[in-house]
Coordinates of C-alpha atoms in Angstrom, one line a residue:
M108 CA -4.4 38.6 11.4
N109 CA -6.9 37.5 8.3
E110 CA -10.0 36.5 10.8
S111 CA -11.6 35.2 7.9
I112 CA -9.0 32.9 6.6
F113 CA -7.5 31.9 10.1
A114 CA -11.4 30.8 11.1
K115 CA -12.4 28.8 8.3
T116 CA -8.5 27.2 8.6
L117 CA -8.8 26.4 11.9
C118 CA -12.4 24.8 12.0
S119 CA -11.0 23.3 8.9
L120 CA -8.4 21.4 10.2
R121 CA -10.4 20.1 13.3
T122 CA -13.2 19.0 10.6
E123 CA -10.5 17.1 9.1
A124 CA -8.8 15.5 12.0
G125 CA -12.0 14.0 13.2
E126 CA -11.7 15.6 16.3
T127 CA -14.6 17.7 18.0
Q128 CA -14.0 21.2 19.9
E129 CA -13.7 20.0 23.3
T130 CA -11.1 17.6 22.2
V131 CA -8.5 20.3 21.1
A132 CA -9.4 22.4 23.6
A133 CA -8.3 19.9 26.4
A134 CA -5.4 19.4 24.7
L135 CA -4.7 23.1 24.2
G136 CA -5.7 24.0 27.8
I137 CA -8.3 26.0 27.0
S138 CA -11.8 26.6 27.5
P139 CA -14.1 24.8 24.1
K140 CA -16.1 28.5 24.3
T141 CA -12.4 30.3 23.1
L142 CA -12.0 27.7 20.4
S143 CA -15.6 28.1 19.1
K144 CA -14.7 31.9 19.1
W145 CA -11.8 31.8 16.8
E146 CA -13.3 29.6 14.5
N147 CA -16.3 31.4 13.9
G148 CA -14.0 34.9 13.6
A149 CA -15.3 36.4 16.9
S150 CA -11.2 36.7 18.6
E151 CA -7.9 35.2 17.6
P152 CA -5.4 33.8 19.3
E153 CA -2.6 34.9 21.6
L154 CA 0.8 34.1 20.1
S155 CA 1.8 31.9 22.3
L156 CA -1.5 29.8 21.4
L157 CA -1.1 30.2 17.6
C158 CA 2.4 28.5 17.8
A159 CA 0.2 25.9 20.0
L160 CA -2.6 25.5 17.5
A161 CA 0.3 25.0 14.4
D162 CA 2.2 22.1 16.6
Y163 CA -1.2 20.6 17.3
Y164 CA -2.0 20.2 13.9
G165 CA 1.2 19.8 12.6
V166 CA 1.2 23.1 10.1
S167 CA 2.9 25.8 9.8
A168 CA 1.9 29.3 11.2
D169 CA 1.9 30.6 7.9
R170 CA -0.8 27.9 7.2
L171 CA -2.8 29.0 9.7
L172 CA -2.8 32.3 8.6
G173 CA -3.9 32.0 5.3
R174 CA 0.2 32.9 4.0
N175 CA 0.1 29.5 1.9
G176 CA 2.4 31.1 -0.8
C177 CA 5.0 31.9 1.7
E178 CA 5.6 28.2 2.5
M179 CA 8.8 26.9 2.1
S180 CA 8.5 23.7 0.4
K181 CA 8.9 20.7 2.1
E182 CA 12.3 19.7 0.8
K183 CA 13.7 23.6 2.1
Q184 CA 12.0 23.6 5.3
L185 CA 13.4 20.2 6.1
D186 CA 17.3 21.2 4.6
T187 CA 16.4 24.5 6.5
E188 CA 16.5 22.2 9.3
L189 CA 19.2 19.6 8.8
E190 CA 21.4 22.7 8.0
P191 CA 23.1 22.9 11.7
L192 CA 22.3 20.2 13.2
T193 CA 25.0 17.0 13.1
R194 CA 24.9 13.8 11.3
A195 CA 23.9 12.2 14.7
D196 CA 21.5 15.1 16.2
A197 CA 19.8 15.1 12.2
A198 CA 19.2 11.0 11.9
S199 CA 17.5 11.9 15.9
H200 CA 15.6 14.6 14.2
I201 CA 14.1 12.8 11.8
F202 CA 13.3 9.8 13.4
A203 CA 11.7 11.8 16.0
S204 CA 9.6 13.8 12.9
N205 CA 8.8 10.1 11.6
M206 CA 7.6 9.0 14.8
T207 CA 5.5 12.1 14.9
A208 CA 4.1 12.4 12.0
M209 CA 3.1 8.0 12.3
H210 CA 1.6 8.9 15.8
R211 CA -0.6 11.3 14.5
L212 CA -1.9 9.5 11.4
A213 CA -2.7 6.8 13.5
H214 CA -4.7 8.9 15.4
H215 CA -6.6 10.3 12.0
F216 CA -7.9 7.0 11.1
M217 CA -8.9 6.1 15.1
N218 CA -11.1 9.2 14.8
H219 CA -12.5 8.2 11.2
A220 CA -12.7 4.3 11.8
L221 CA -16.4 4.6 12.9
N222 CA -17.6 7.0 10.2
E223 CA -16.0 5.9 6.9
P224 CA -16.0 2.2 5.4
S225 CA -12.9 0.7 5.3
P226 CA -11.0 0.8 2.0
K227 CA -11.8 -2.4 -0.5
T228 CA -8.3 -2.4 -2.0
A229 CA -5.3 -1.0 -0.8
V230 CA -3.4 2.5 -1.8
P231 CA -0.6 2.6 -1.9
P232 CA 1.8 6.2 -1.0
Q233 CA 1.9 7.9 -4.3
M234 CA 5.1 7.2 -6.0
L235 CA 8.2 9.4 -5.7
G236 CA 11.0 10.5 -7.8
G237 CA 10.0 7.8 -10.6
A238 CA 10.5 4.7 -9.0
A239 CA 8.6 2.2 -8.0
R240 CA 8.9 0.1 -5.1
S241 CA 6.4 -2.6 -4.4
V242 CA 8.0 -4.1 -0.7
I243 CA 8.5 -2.7 2.5
S244 CA 12.1 -0.9 2.3
S245 CA 14.6 -1.4 4.6
D246 CA 14.8 2.2 5.3
T247 CA 11.1 2.2 6.6
V248 CA 12.0 -0.6 9.1
Y249 CA 14.7 0.7 10.0
A250 CA 13.1 4.1 10.7
L251 CA 9.8 3.1 11.7
G252 CA 9.7 -0.5 12.4
V253 CA 11.3 -1.2 16.2
N254 CA 12.8 1.4 18.4
R255 CA 13.9 0.5 22.2
E256 CA 16.7 0.0 24.4
A257 CA 16.8 -3.9 23.5
L258 CA 16.2 -3.5 20.0
N259 CA 16.8 -1.0 17.6
L260 CA 16.5 -1.6 14.0
Y261 CA 18.1 2.3 13.3
V262 CA 21.6 1.2 13.2
M263 CA 22.6 2.6 9.9
L264 CA 22.8 6.2 10.7
C265 CA 22.7 5.6 14.9
G266 CA 23.8 2.2 15.9
N267 CA 22.9 0.5 18.4
T268 CA 24.0 1.5 22.6
G269 CA 23.4 -2.5 23.6
N270 CA 25.3 -3.6 21.2
F271 CA 22.3 -6.2 20.1
A272 CA 23.3 -8.0 23.5
W273 CA 20.4 -9.8 23.5
L274 CA 22.0 -12.0 20.6
S275 CA 24.5 -13.4 23.2
D276 CA 21.7 -15.2 25.3
D277 CA 21.4 -18.5 24.5
A278 CA 17.7 -19.1 25.2
V279 CA 16.9 -16.2 22.5
I280 CA 19.3 -18.1 20.2
C281 CA 18.1 -21.4 19.7
R282 CA 14.5 -19.5 20.1
M283 CA 15.3 -18.1 17.1
A284 CA 16.8 -20.8 15.3
E285 CA 13.5 -23.3 15.7
L286 CA 11.2 -20.2 14.7
F287 CA 13.6 -20.1 11.6
A288 CA 13.5 -23.9 11.5
A289 CA 9.3 -23.5 11.1
L290 CA 9.7 -21.3 8.6
S291 CA 11.9 -23.2 5.8
T292 CA 9.9 -25.0 4.0
P293 CA 8.3 -23.8 1.2
D294 CA 4.8 -24.4 2.3
A295 CA 5.4 -22.9 5.9
I296 CA 6.1 -19.8 3.3
A297 CA 2.7 -20.6 1.1
L298 CA 0.6 -20.8 4.2
L299 CA 2.2 -17.9 6.3
R300 CA 1.1 -16.1 2.9
T301 CA -2.2 -17.2 3.3
L302 CA -2.7 -16.8 6.9
N303 CA -2.0 -12.4 6.6
E304 CA -4.4 -12.4 3.2
T305 CA -6.7 -9.8 3.3
D306 CA -9.8 -12.0 2.5
F307 CA -8.6 -15.2 4.9
P308 CA -10.6 -15.8 7.9
C309 CA -9.7 -15.3 11.2
D310 CA -10.8 -18.5 12.5
F311 CA -10.0 -21.2 10.3
S312 CA -9.2 -25.0 10.4
A313 CA -6.3 -26.8 9.3
A314 CA -7.7 -27.9 6.3
F315 CA -9.5 -24.4 5.2
A316 CA -6.0 -23.2 5.8
A317 CA -4.4 -26.6 3.5
R318 CA -6.8 -25.4 0.3
K319 CA -6.0 -22.0 0.5
A320 CA -2.3 -21.8 0.5
G321 CA -2.7 -25.0 -1.8
I322 CA -0.8 -27.4 0.3
T323 CA -1.6 -31.1 2.4
E324 CA -3.7 -30.6 5.0
E325 CA -1.0 -32.8 7.1
S326 CA 1.8 -30.4 6.5
A327 CA -0.8 -27.3 7.2
A328 CA -1.8 -29.2 10.7
A329 CA 2.4 -29.8 11.7
L330 CA 2.8 -26.3 10.4
L331 CA -0.3 -24.7 12.4
K332 CA 1.2 -26.5 15.6
A333 CA 4.6 -24.8 15.1
F334 CA 3.1 -21.1 15.2
T335 CA 1.3 -21.3 17.7
S336 CA 3.7 -22.9 19.9
F337 CA 5.1 -19.8 19.4
G338 CA 2.1 -17.5 20.7
I339 CA 3.2 -14.9 18.4
F340 CA 0.1 -13.9 15.9
C341 CA -1.3 -17.7 16.1
S342 CA -3.7 -19.5 18.8
A343 CA -5.4 -23.0 18.6
E344 CA -8.6 -23.9 20.6
V345 CA -10.2 -27.4 20.7
A346 CA -14.1 -26.9 19.2
H347 CA -16.1 -29.9 20.8
L348 CA -18.9 -30.8 17.8
A349 CA -21.6 -33.2 17.4
D350 CA -19.7 -35.5 14.9
G351 CA -16.4 -35.2 16.8
D352 CA -13.5 -32.4 18.3
R353 CA -12.4 -30.3 15.8
T354 CA -9.3 -28.1 16.2
V355 CA -9.9 -24.1 15.4
Y356 CA -7.4 -22.1 14.4
H357 CA -7.6 -17.8 15.4
C358 CA -4.7 -15.8 13.3
E359 CA -4.8 -12.1 12.7
G360 CA -1.8 -11.9 10.6
S361 CA 2.0 -10.8 11.6
G362 CA 3.1 -7.8 10.0
L363 CA 6.4 -7.9 11.6
L364 CA 7.0 -11.2 10.1
L365 CA 5.8 -10.0 6.7
T366 CA 8.3 -7.2 7.2
V367 CA 10.5 -9.7 7.5
L368 CA 10.0 -11.8 4.6
S369 CA 10.0 -8.6 2.7
L370 CA 13.4 -7.6 3.8
I371 CA 14.7 -10.9 2.7
Y372 CA 12.6 -10.8 -0.8
E373 CA 14.4 -7.0 -0.8
Q374 CA 18.4 -8.9 0.1
L375 CA 17.3 -11.6 -2.7
Y376 CA 16.0 -9.2 -5.7
P377 CA 17.0 -6.2 -4.8
I378 CA 16.4 -2.9 -7.0
N379 CA 19.4 -0.1 -7.2
V380 CA 18.0 2.9 -6.8
N381 CA 20.0 5.2 -5.1
M382 CA 17.3 7.7 -3.5
Y383 CA 15.5 4.8 -1.9
A384 CA 18.7 2.6 -0.7
Y385 CA 21.4 3.3 2.0
H386 CA 24.7 1.6 0.2
S387 CA 27.3 1.9 3.3
R388 CA 28.5 -0.2 5.8
C389 CA 26.3 -1.4 8.3
R390 CA 27.4 -3.7 11.3
L391 CA 24.6 -5.9 13.5
I392 CA 27.0 -4.8 16.3
A393 CA 27.3 -1.2 16.5
G394 CA 29.7 1.0 19.1
K395 CA 33.1 -0.2 17.8
A396 CA 35.5 0.5 15.9
E397 CA 37.5 -1.0 13.0
G398 CA 39.8 -3.6 15.0
G399 CA 37.5 -4.0 18.0
A400 CA 38.8 -1.1 19.8
E401 CA 36.0 0.9 22.0
V402 CA 34.9 4.3 20.3

């Protein structure tokens, strides 16, 4: 093992992740002193711990050992992993990999949150394949949006074992219809967009929101009342001021509702790029073969 390269790489990975030796050592079940020796080149880990380090930092063992030239491309590595798998197992493997990557990304952001200023402008992911995407794609939502027993949006590849039973619940249907009704006007869409703008304050009055959204105060007040009735992303309190009581609303935005709007936009104005769009039959109620027979 090239100890100097290994030690430098190991220390660099921990620093980039914003983690302490104590945190990493605890995760690996070793002492901070042992990790310190690895990072300064005084000793080296056993093979099992080398693999554990690679898994922890999400890199290959080749990278830890300084053999970057021997690494396969990400595409080739993925092809190698998927080749022996069935279609369903391959889909589950990709889903698990995506979720692991997102969890590590969130962990990385949390570690740097107190040390780095927030970006002043949004930084979109690097464009791949020469095809621009400016909205949340359906593939992204299906892969990363929601995954639980009752609601699994990964239906294009795996189906849904619960057959979306909650869509047969009359109370749920009525509640969803009420929300769709609340969002069914141009004023509602304009207000929802305003509430999610980067520079919009979390606490505001109906009059302020109306000016920002370009709608009447009466309309804004009615919509905000409807939004708060769902208890999802908007709440209200009454402030007792010298000139009288005033309703103050609190909203930090709703990524889920923005996702819904983005998918609706993509449905209305699709960009037909095969490498991004999954064009195939998609049924909300999965688990049944054609003709209604159970599979």
